[in-house]
Short mmCIF file of C-alpha atoms and ligand atoms in Angstrom, two decimals:
data_model
loop_
_atom_site.label_atom_id
_atom_site.label_comp_id
_atom_site.label_asym_id
_atom_site.label_seq_id
_atom_site.Cartn_x
_atom_site.Cartn_y
_atom_site.Cartn_z
CA UNK Z 3 1.40 -24.20 -8.48
CA UNK Z 4 4.33 -25.54 -10.46
CA UNK Z 5 7.29 -23.34 -11.33
CA UNK Z 6 8.09 -20.01 -9.69
CA UNK Z 7 5.04 -18.31 -8.15
CA UNK Z 8 4.66 -14.55 -8.16
CA UNK Z 9 4.26 -14.36 -4.39
CA UNK Z 10 4.92 -16.73 -1.47
CA UNK Z 11 3.77 -15.53 1.96
CA UNK Z 12 6.63 -16.64 4.21
CA UNK Z 13 7.00 -17.03 7.96
CA UNK Z 14 10.00 -15.05 9.16
CA UNK Z 15 10.00 -15.53 12.93
CA UNK Z 16 7.72 -16.34 15.82
CA UNK Z 17 4.34 -16.04 14.01
CA UNK Z 18 2.92 -19.41 15.04
CA UNK Z 19 4.29 -19.18 18.57
CA UNK Z 20 2.62 -15.80 19.10
CA UNK Z 21 -0.65 -17.08 17.61
CA UNK Z 22 -0.55 -19.93 20.13
CA UNK Z 23 0.17 -17.41 22.91
CA UNK Z 24 -2.75 -15.25 21.84
CA UNK Z 25 -5.03 -18.28 22.11
CA UNK Z 26 -3.55 -19.32 25.45
CA UNK Z 27 -4.18 -15.84 26.87
CA UNK Z 28 -7.90 -16.37 26.28
CA UNK Z 29 -8.64 -13.23 24.26
CA UNK Z 30 -9.18 -13.63 20.54
CA UNK Z 31 -11.23 -10.48 19.92
CA UNK Z 32 -9.37 -7.29 19.03
CA UNK Z 33 -7.53 -4.62 21.01
CA UNK Z 34 -5.73 -7.10 23.27
CA UNK Z 35 -2.06 -7.49 24.10
CA UNK Z 36 -0.82 -8.23 20.57
CA UNK Z 37 -2.85 -5.44 18.97
CA UNK Z 38 -1.33 -2.99 21.46
CA UNK Z 39 2.16 -4.40 20.90
CA UNK Z 40 1.78 -3.91 17.15
CA UNK Z 41 0.47 -0.37 17.62
CA UNK Z 42 3.26 0.67 20.00
CA UNK Z 43 5.82 -0.92 17.67
CA UNK Z 44 4.44 0.93 14.66
CA UNK Z 45 4.28 4.22 16.58
CA UNK Z 46 7.94 3.84 17.55
CA UNK Z 47 8.97 2.86 14.01
CA UNK Z 48 6.95 5.51 12.13
CA UNK Z 49 6.85 8.26 14.80
CA UNK Z 50 3.13 8.67 14.12
CA UNK Z 51 1.41 9.88 17.31
CA UNK Z 52 -1.29 7.20 17.05
CA UNK Z 53 -1.45 4.02 15.02
CA UNK Z 54 -4.65 1.99 14.94
CA UNK Z 55 -4.52 -1.56 13.63
CA UNK Z 56 -7.28 -2.31 11.13
CA UNK Z 57 -8.31 -5.47 9.32
CA UNK Z 58 -7.02 -4.09 6.00
CA UNK Z 59 -5.60 -1.01 4.33
CA UNK Z 60 -9.00 -0.73 2.65
CA UNK Z 61 -10.57 -0.41 6.12
CA UNK Z 62 -8.00 2.24 7.10
CA UNK Z 63 -8.88 4.25 3.99
CA UNK Z 64 -12.59 3.90 4.79
CA UNK Z 65 -11.87 5.22 8.28
CA UNK Z 66 -10.01 8.14 6.73
CA UNK Z 67 -13.05 9.00 4.63
CA UNK Z 68 -15.27 8.92 7.74
CA UNK Z 69 -12.80 10.98 9.77
CA UNK Z 70 -12.65 13.67 7.10
CA UNK Z 71 -16.46 13.66 6.96
CA UNK Z 72 -16.40 13.01 3.23
CA UNK Z 73 -19.88 13.53 1.73
CA UNK Z 74 -21.71 13.33 -1.59
CA UNK Z 75 -20.53 16.16 -3.81
CA UNK Z 76 -16.99 16.14 -2.40
CA UNK Z 77 -14.16 15.47 -4.82
CA UNK Z 78 -11.11 13.41 -3.95
CA UNK Z 79 -8.08 13.68 -6.24
CA UNK Z 80 -6.09 10.50 -6.76
CA UNK Z 81 -4.12 8.65 -9.41
CA UNK Z 82 -6.04 6.42 -11.81
CA UNK Z 83 -3.09 4.05 -11.65
CA UNK Z 84 -3.86 2.50 -8.25
CA UNK Z 85 -5.73 -0.28 -6.50
CA UNK Z 86 -9.52 -0.02 -6.35
CA UNK Z 87 -9.56 0.60 -2.59
CA UNK Z 88 -8.05 4.06 -2.99
CA UNK Z 89 -11.20 5.15 -4.83
CA UNK Z 90 -13.74 2.81 -3.22
CA UNK Z 91 -13.20 4.12 0.29
CA UNK Z 92 -14.32 7.59 -0.80
CA UNK Z 93 -16.95 6.48 -3.32
CA UNK Z 94 -18.62 4.59 -0.45
CA UNK Z 95 -19.30 7.97 1.18
CA UNK Z 96 -20.78 9.29 -2.05
CA UNK Z 97 -17.76 11.37 -3.04
CA UNK Z 98 -16.41 11.62 -6.59
CA UNK Z 99 -12.94 10.26 -7.28
CA UNK Z 100 -11.11 12.63 -9.63
CA UNK Z 101 -8.47 10.69 -11.52
CA UNK Z 102 -5.26 12.39 -12.61
CA UNK Z 103 -2.09 11.26 -14.33
CA UNK Z 104 1.19 9.89 -12.98
CA UNK Z 105 4.83 10.65 -13.73
CA UNK Z 106 6.52 8.32 -16.24
CA UNK Z 107 9.48 7.39 -13.98
CA UNK Z 108 8.01 6.23 -10.65
CA UNK Z 109 4.35 6.04 -11.73
CA UNK Z 110 3.31 8.30 -8.85
CA UNK Z 111 0.68 11.03 -8.92
CA UNK Z 112 1.86 14.14 -10.79
CA UNK Z 113 1.72 17.24 -8.54
CA UNK Z 114 1.01 19.60 -11.45
CA UNK Z 115 -1.96 17.42 -12.45
CA UNK Z 116 -3.28 17.68 -8.89
CA UNK Z 117 -3.04 21.45 -8.94
CA UNK Z 118 -4.92 21.60 -12.24
CA UNK Z 119 -7.67 19.30 -10.91
CA UNK Z 120 -8.48 21.29 -7.78
CA UNK Z 121 -12.01 22.72 -7.67
CA UNK Z 122 -14.10 24.33 -4.90
CA UNK Z 123 -15.42 20.82 -4.16
CA UNK Z 124 -12.00 19.25 -3.60
CA UNK Z 125 -11.80 17.79 -0.09
CA UNK Z 126 -8.65 15.71 -0.19
CA UNK Z 127 -5.86 14.35 -2.30
CA UNK Z 128 -4.69 10.76 -1.95
CA UNK Z 129 -1.10 10.22 -3.05
CA UNK Z 130 -0.30 6.52 -3.56
CA UNK Z 131 3.35 5.58 -3.05
CA UNK Z 132 3.63 3.11 -5.90
CA UNK Z 133 6.07 0.24 -5.32
CA UNK Z 134 6.89 1.88 -1.98
CA UNK Z 135 8.61 4.84 -3.69
CA UNK Z 136 7.65 8.20 -2.24
CA UNK Z 137 5.45 10.58 -4.20
CA UNK Z 138 6.72 14.16 -4.58
CA UNK Z 139 5.46 15.01 -1.13
CA UNK Z 140 7.07 18.43 -0.74
CA UNK Z 141 5.11 19.72 -3.73
CA UNK Z 142 1.94 17.86 -2.75
CA UNK Z 143 1.95 19.07 0.87
CA UNK Z 144 2.62 22.64 -0.27
CA UNK Z 145 -0.24 22.75 -2.75
CA UNK Z 146 -2.60 21.03 -0.32
CA UNK Z 147 -1.72 23.64 2.28
CA UNK Z 148 -2.29 26.48 -0.18
CA UNK Z 149 -5.73 25.15 -1.11
CA UNK Z 150 -6.69 23.87 2.38
CA UNK Z 151 -7.27 20.30 1.29
CA UNK Z 152 -6.42 17.21 3.32
CA UNK Z 153 -3.66 14.77 2.34
CA UNK Z 154 -4.38 11.08 2.97
CA UNK Z 155 -1.42 8.87 2.07
CA UNK Z 156 -2.18 5.48 0.58
CA UNK Z 157 1.04 3.95 1.90
CA UNK Z 158 -0.22 0.38 1.39
CA UNK Z 159 3.01 -0.64 -0.33
CA UNK Z 160 5.31 1.64 1.60
CA UNK Z 161 6.05 -0.02 4.96
CA UNK Z 162 9.64 0.99 5.74
CA UNK Z 163 9.93 3.70 3.07
CA UNK Z 164 10.61 7.32 3.90
CA UNK Z 165 10.57 10.88 2.60
CA UNK Z 166 13.34 13.15 3.89
CA UNK Z 167 13.83 10.77 6.79
CA UNK Z 168 10.16 10.60 7.78
CA UNK Z 169 8.19 7.36 7.41
CA UNK Z 170 5.72 7.31 4.52
CA UNK Z 171 2.20 7.40 5.87
CA UNK Z 172 3.12 10.04 8.48
CA UNK Z 173 3.26 13.15 6.28
CA UNK Z 174 -0.44 13.51 5.48
CA UNK Z 175 -3.00 14.07 8.24
CA UNK Z 176 -3.80 10.37 7.82
CA UNK Z 177 -1.91 7.45 6.28
CA UNK Z 178 -2.86 3.86 5.53
CA UNK Z 179 -0.60 0.79 5.57
CA UNK Z 180 -1.39 -2.71 4.29
CA UNK Z 181 -0.26 -6.05 5.67
CA UNK Z 182 -1.94 -8.06 2.91
CA UNK Z 183 -0.01 -11.21 2.05
CA UNK Z 184 1.42 -9.59 -1.09
CA UNK Z 185 3.07 -6.72 0.81
CA UNK Z 186 6.46 -6.69 2.60
CA UNK Z 187 5.22 -7.20 6.17
CA UNK Z 188 2.16 -9.42 6.27
CA UNK Z 189 -0.66 -10.89 8.34
CA UNK Z 190 -2.73 -12.37 5.50
CA UNK Z 191 -5.21 -9.53 5.58
CA UNK Z 192 -4.31 -6.55 7.72
CA UNK Z 193 -3.65 -2.85 7.82
CA UNK Z 194 -3.13 0.20 9.97
CA UNK Z 195 -4.35 3.78 10.08
CA UNK Z 196 -1.70 6.33 11.00
CA UNK Z 197 -3.48 9.20 12.71
CA UNK Z 198 -0.94 11.98 12.35
CA UNK Z 199 -3.25 14.86 13.24
CA UNK Z 200 -3.73 14.58 17.03
CA UNK Z 201 -7.13 16.30 16.70
CA UNK Z 202 -8.44 13.18 14.92
CA UNK Z 203 -7.21 10.52 17.38
CA UNK Z 204 -10.20 10.33 19.71
CA UNK Z 205 -12.71 10.17 16.85
CA UNK Z 206 -10.60 7.54 15.06
CA UNK Z 207 -10.80 5.30 18.13
CA UNK Z 208 -14.58 5.74 18.22
CA UNK Z 209 -15.05 5.00 14.53
CA UNK Z 210 -12.97 1.82 14.75
CA UNK Z 211 -14.97 0.59 17.77
CA UNK Z 212 -18.43 0.57 16.11
CA UNK Z 213 -19.04 4.20 17.02
CA UNK Z 214 -18.62 3.66 20.75
CA UNK Z 215 -16.31 5.22 23.32
CA UNK Z 216 -15.07 1.78 24.35
CA UNK Z 217 -11.39 2.82 24.18
CA UNK Z 218 -12.00 5.67 26.64
CA UNK Z 219 -13.97 3.32 28.88
CA UNK Z 220 -11.09 0.83 29.05
CA UNK Z 221 -8.67 3.62 29.89
CA UNK Z 222 -10.98 4.59 32.76
CA UNK Z 223 -11.76 8.00 31.24
CA UNK Z 224 -15.55 7.47 31.23
CA UNK Z 225 -17.60 5.26 33.56
CA UNK Z 226 -19.75 3.54 30.94
CA UNK Z 227 -19.40 2.91 27.28
CA UNK Z 228 -22.02 3.78 24.74
CA UNK Z 229 -22.83 4.70 21.16
CA UNK Z 230 -21.50 8.19 20.47
CA UNK Z 231 -21.01 8.44 16.67
CA UNK Z 232 -21.40 6.63 13.38
CA UNK Z 233 -18.73 3.95 13.13
CA UNK Z 234 -18.07 0.38 12.15
CA UNK Z 235 -15.92 -2.61 13.06
CA UNK Z 236 -12.48 -1.96 11.64
CA UNK Z 237 -10.58 -3.88 14.32
CA UNK Z 238 -8.61 -7.07 13.59
CA UNK Z 239 -8.69 -9.99 16.02
CA UNK Z 240 -5.75 -10.96 18.21
CA UNK Z 241 -4.74 -13.94 16.02
CA UNK Z 242 -3.98 -11.55 13.18
CA UNK Z 243 -2.20 -9.12 15.48
CA UNK Z 244 -0.10 -11.93 16.98
CA UNK Z 245 0.98 -13.05 13.53
CA UNK Z 246 1.69 -9.46 12.53
CA UNK Z 247 3.78 -8.73 15.60
CA UNK Z 248 6.21 -11.49 14.70
CA UNK Z 249 6.52 -10.00 11.21
CA UNK Z 250 7.06 -6.49 12.57
CA UNK Z 251 9.91 -7.77 14.74
CA UNK Z 252 11.56 -8.89 11.49
CA UNK Z 253 10.61 -5.87 9.37
CA UNK Z 254 14.17 -4.60 8.91
CA UNK Z 255 15.35 -8.08 7.98
CA UNK Z 256 12.47 -8.54 5.52
CA UNK Z 257 13.20 -5.28 3.74
CA UNK Z 258 16.96 -5.98 3.68
CA UNK Z 259 16.29 -9.37 2.07
CA UNK Z 260 13.96 -7.78 -0.47
CA UNK Z 261 16.65 -5.25 -1.36
CA UNK Z 262 19.01 -8.16 -2.11
CA UNK Z 263 16.43 -9.51 -4.56
CA UNK Z 264 15.77 -6.06 -6.03
CA UNK Z 265 19.49 -5.42 -6.56
CA UNK Z 266 19.87 -8.96 -7.90
CA UNK Z 267 17.24 -8.30 -10.56
CA UNK Z 268 18.73 -4.93 -11.35
CA UNK Z 269 22.22 -6.32 -11.95
CA UNK Z 270 20.98 -9.25 -14.02
CA UNK Z 271 18.69 -7.14 -16.24
CA UNK Z 272 21.17 -4.40 -17.15
CA UNK Z 273 22.20 -6.16 -20.33
CA UNK Z 274 18.62 -6.70 -21.51
CA UNK Z 275 17.95 -3.04 -20.92
CA UNK Z 276 21.01 -2.16 -23.02
CA UNK Z 277 19.42 -4.20 -25.82
CA UNK Z 278 16.34 -1.97 -25.40
CA UNK Z 279 14.14 -4.96 -24.62
CA UNK Z 280 12.91 -3.47 -21.34
CA UNK Z 281 13.28 -0.51 -18.98
CA UNK Z 282 14.34 -1.20 -15.41
CA UNK Z 283 12.90 0.78 -12.46
CA UNK Z 284 15.05 3.51 -10.90
CA UNK Z 285 16.58 2.65 -7.56
CA UNK Z 286 15.46 4.88 -4.70
CA UNK Z 287 17.37 4.17 -1.51
CA UNK Z 288 14.58 5.63 0.66
CA UNK Z 289 12.10 3.02 -0.65
CA UNK Z 290 11.49 -0.53 0.60
CA UNK Z 291 12.14 -2.84 -2.36
CA UNK Z 292 8.46 -3.72 -2.39
CA UNK Z 293 8.34 -4.54 -6.08
CA UNK Z 294 10.56 -5.13 -9.08
CA UNK Z 295 8.64 -4.00 -12.14
CA UNK Z 296 9.87 -3.55 -15.69
CA UNK Z 297 8.42 -1.70 -18.66
CA UNK Z 298 8.25 -3.42 -22.03
CA UNK Z 299 9.03 -1.45 -25.17
CA UNK Z 300 6.01 0.01 -26.99
CA UNK Z 301 4.67 -2.43 -29.55
CA UNK Z 302 5.75 -5.56 -27.67
CA UNK Z 303 2.73 -7.70 -26.77
CA UNK Z 304 2.66 -7.96 -22.99
CA UNK Z 305 0.30 -10.92 -22.97
CA UNK Z 306 2.73 -12.83 -25.17
CA UNK Z 307 5.57 -12.05 -22.76
CA UNK Z 308 3.53 -13.16 -19.75
CA UNK Z 309 2.42 -16.32 -21.57
CA UNK Z 310 6.01 -17.07 -22.60
CA UNK Z 311 7.18 -16.64 -19.00
CA UNK Z 312 4.39 -18.89 -17.78
CA UNK Z 313 5.40 -21.58 -20.25
CA UNK Z 314 8.90 -21.32 -18.76
CA UNK Z 315 7.42 -21.76 -15.28
CA UNK Z 316 7.68 -18.12 -14.20
CA UNK Z 317 4.54 -16.40 -12.92
CA UNK Z 318 4.92 -12.69 -13.57
CA UNK Z 319 1.90 -10.38 -13.56
CA UNK Z 320 0.72 -7.08 -14.97
CA UNK Z 321 -0.65 -4.41 -12.67
CA UNK Z 322 -3.53 -1.99 -12.46
CA UNK Z 323 -6.21 -1.68 -15.03
CA UNK Z 324 -6.57 2.13 -14.80
CA UNK Z 325 -9.52 3.12 -12.65
CA UNK Z 326 -10.64 5.94 -14.93
CA UNK Z 327 -11.54 3.43 -17.65
CA UNK Z 328 -12.96 0.73 -15.32
CA UNK Z 329 -16.76 0.26 -15.26
CA UNK Z 330 -17.12 1.71 -11.74
CA UNK Z 331 -14.58 4.44 -12.39
CA UNK Z 332 -16.52 5.58 -15.44
CA UNK Z 333 -19.76 5.63 -13.46
CA UNK Z 334 -18.57 7.06 -10.14
CA UNK Z 335 -15.55 9.18 -10.99
CA UNK Z 336 -14.26 11.67 -13.48
CA UNK Z 337 -10.89 12.51 -14.98
CA UNK Z 338 -8.99 15.78 -14.92
CA UNK Z 339 -6.43 16.43 -17.62
CA UNK Z 340 -4.73 13.90 -19.83
CA UNK Z 341 -4.30 10.32 -18.59
CA UNK Z 342 -1.83 9.49 -21.35
CA UNK Z 343 1.02 8.32 -19.08
CA UNK Z 344 -1.36 6.12 -17.09
CA UNK Z 345 -2.73 4.49 -20.26
CA UNK Z 346 0.76 3.96 -21.66
CA UNK Z 347 2.42 2.59 -18.48
CA UNK Z 348 -0.45 0.32 -17.48
CA UNK Z 349 -0.22 -1.49 -20.83
CA UNK Z 350 3.53 -2.07 -20.68
CA UNK Z 351 4.30 -2.89 -17.06
CA UNK Z 352 5.05 -6.32 -15.63
CA UNK Z 353 5.94 -7.27 -12.07
CA UNK Z 354 8.47 -10.01 -11.45
CA UNK Z 355 8.25 -12.59 -8.64
CA UNK Z 356 9.39 -11.18 -5.28
CA UNK Z 357 9.51 -13.36 -2.16
CA UNK Z 358 12.00 -14.49 0.46
CA UNK Z 359 13.61 -17.89 0.95
CA UNK Z 360 14.59 -19.48 -2.33
CA UNK Z 361 13.52 -17.33 -5.27
CA UNK Z 362 15.76 -18.29 -8.21
CA UNK Z 363 16.56 -14.96 -9.86
CA UNK Z 364 18.78 -16.61 -12.47
CA UNK Z 365 15.87 -18.68 -13.70
CA UNK Z 366 13.47 -15.74 -13.81
CA UNK Z 367 15.92 -13.47 -15.62
CA UNK Z 368 17.03 -16.15 -18.09
CA UNK Z 369 13.39 -16.89 -18.92
CA UNK Z 370 12.57 -13.20 -19.29
CA UNK Z 371 15.57 -12.52 -21.52
CA UNK Z 372 14.78 -15.51 -23.68
CA UNK Z 373 11.10 -14.60 -24.06
CA UNK Z 374 11.84 -10.94 -24.83
CA UNK Z 375 14.33 -11.84 -27.53
CA UNK Z 376 11.71 -14.03 -29.18
CA UNK Z 377 8.66 -11.78 -28.74
CA UNK Z 378 10.36 -8.49 -29.61
CA UNK Z 379 11.56 -9.73 -33.03
C1 LIG N 427 -2.70 -3.46 -1.43
C2 LIG N 427 -3.19 -2.09 -1.66
C3 LIG N 427 -4.36 -1.61 -1.07
C4 LIG N 427 -5.31 -2.47 -0.29
O1 LIG N 427 -4.75 -3.09 0.81
P1 LIG N 427 -5.62 -4.16 1.62
O2 LIG N 427 -4.84 -4.31 2.90
O3 LIG N 427 -5.63 -5.40 0.79
O4 LIG N 427 -6.96 -3.61 1.84
C5 LIG N 427 -4.71 -0.28 -1.27
N1 LIG N 427 -3.96 0.53 -2.02
C6 LIG N 427 -2.84 0.10 -2.61
C7 LIG N 427 -2.03 1.05 -3.43
C8 LIG N 427 -2.41 -1.22 -2.47
O5 LIG N 427 -1.31 -1.64 -3.08
#
């Protein structure tokens, strides 16, 4: 791709060396040395009592749906402004996603919309920490407690972010991280389930291991291993885990470098914001600089801005097509309350390139300023 790509998955440390080691050790299937290293590292970093590596955040969310015994007729409240996996994981179990609106500042699920959407069928709420910025978890945890519904955090974008000093993904009974190549810490495809409720740990291990008690067997707790429950294969192989471990070792460095880019964008785009050609995101120090997204003024054609940027060699992208108006969302889900903020934000948002090692912010910001001045006339 010529010009400045939106994302470049970079090596940051010993990825290839650890991959070679994994091969040399002679175990490429999952749950070996590197999987365990990643899990212990993530448990220490997040303080979750049990972290299970999965092959994606999608898989971790699917495990969450199985662990909560989600069934047809259950309702799961979530934002419409999210990635398809948030809804898919629960729709796969026959549940109904109930889409509610977001707040207009951080684009996170609106707690008052959750409260209004709760019905006797509500089983769980899935807050998504958009751009790695925490949802209003105090309000969400309180209302979930009042109504006895589970909280599953979609923390796909939130590796390294926190809420009141606690890692995102550890405040709900379950949390899901992603290590997809577009996230901060990567392994190509990859994810983790944070099992924060100790009562769910044993069953989570069974579900991840095709419904067997293999984990117990290897710990010597049972003398043979067998099929004990419904489950699937949610376990990544050691090559992925080896790659991921090298990234985890550099997680603080990665996020610090992303903050430099985030702050670099923020400083450069202040003037354009003063001209009312865009709105910058608000800086939240407890987040992880996952994304730098700007909102275009109403009435400015986003496609024209993206096309203008592309002509200048800058590959910026829009984000979610709201799930409530997607073909599957219309068929499998329902809405609760107004989705006006979601509809408005999703039409005006663009994400700017964000990757380590050589991203030219001056070029991106000059191109953006130039295009906006032309398109907004
Ligand atoms: C990336 C992402 C996912 C899916 O992650 P995978 O690891 O690709 O399965 C789910 N939810 C949100 C909000 C995401 O950003």
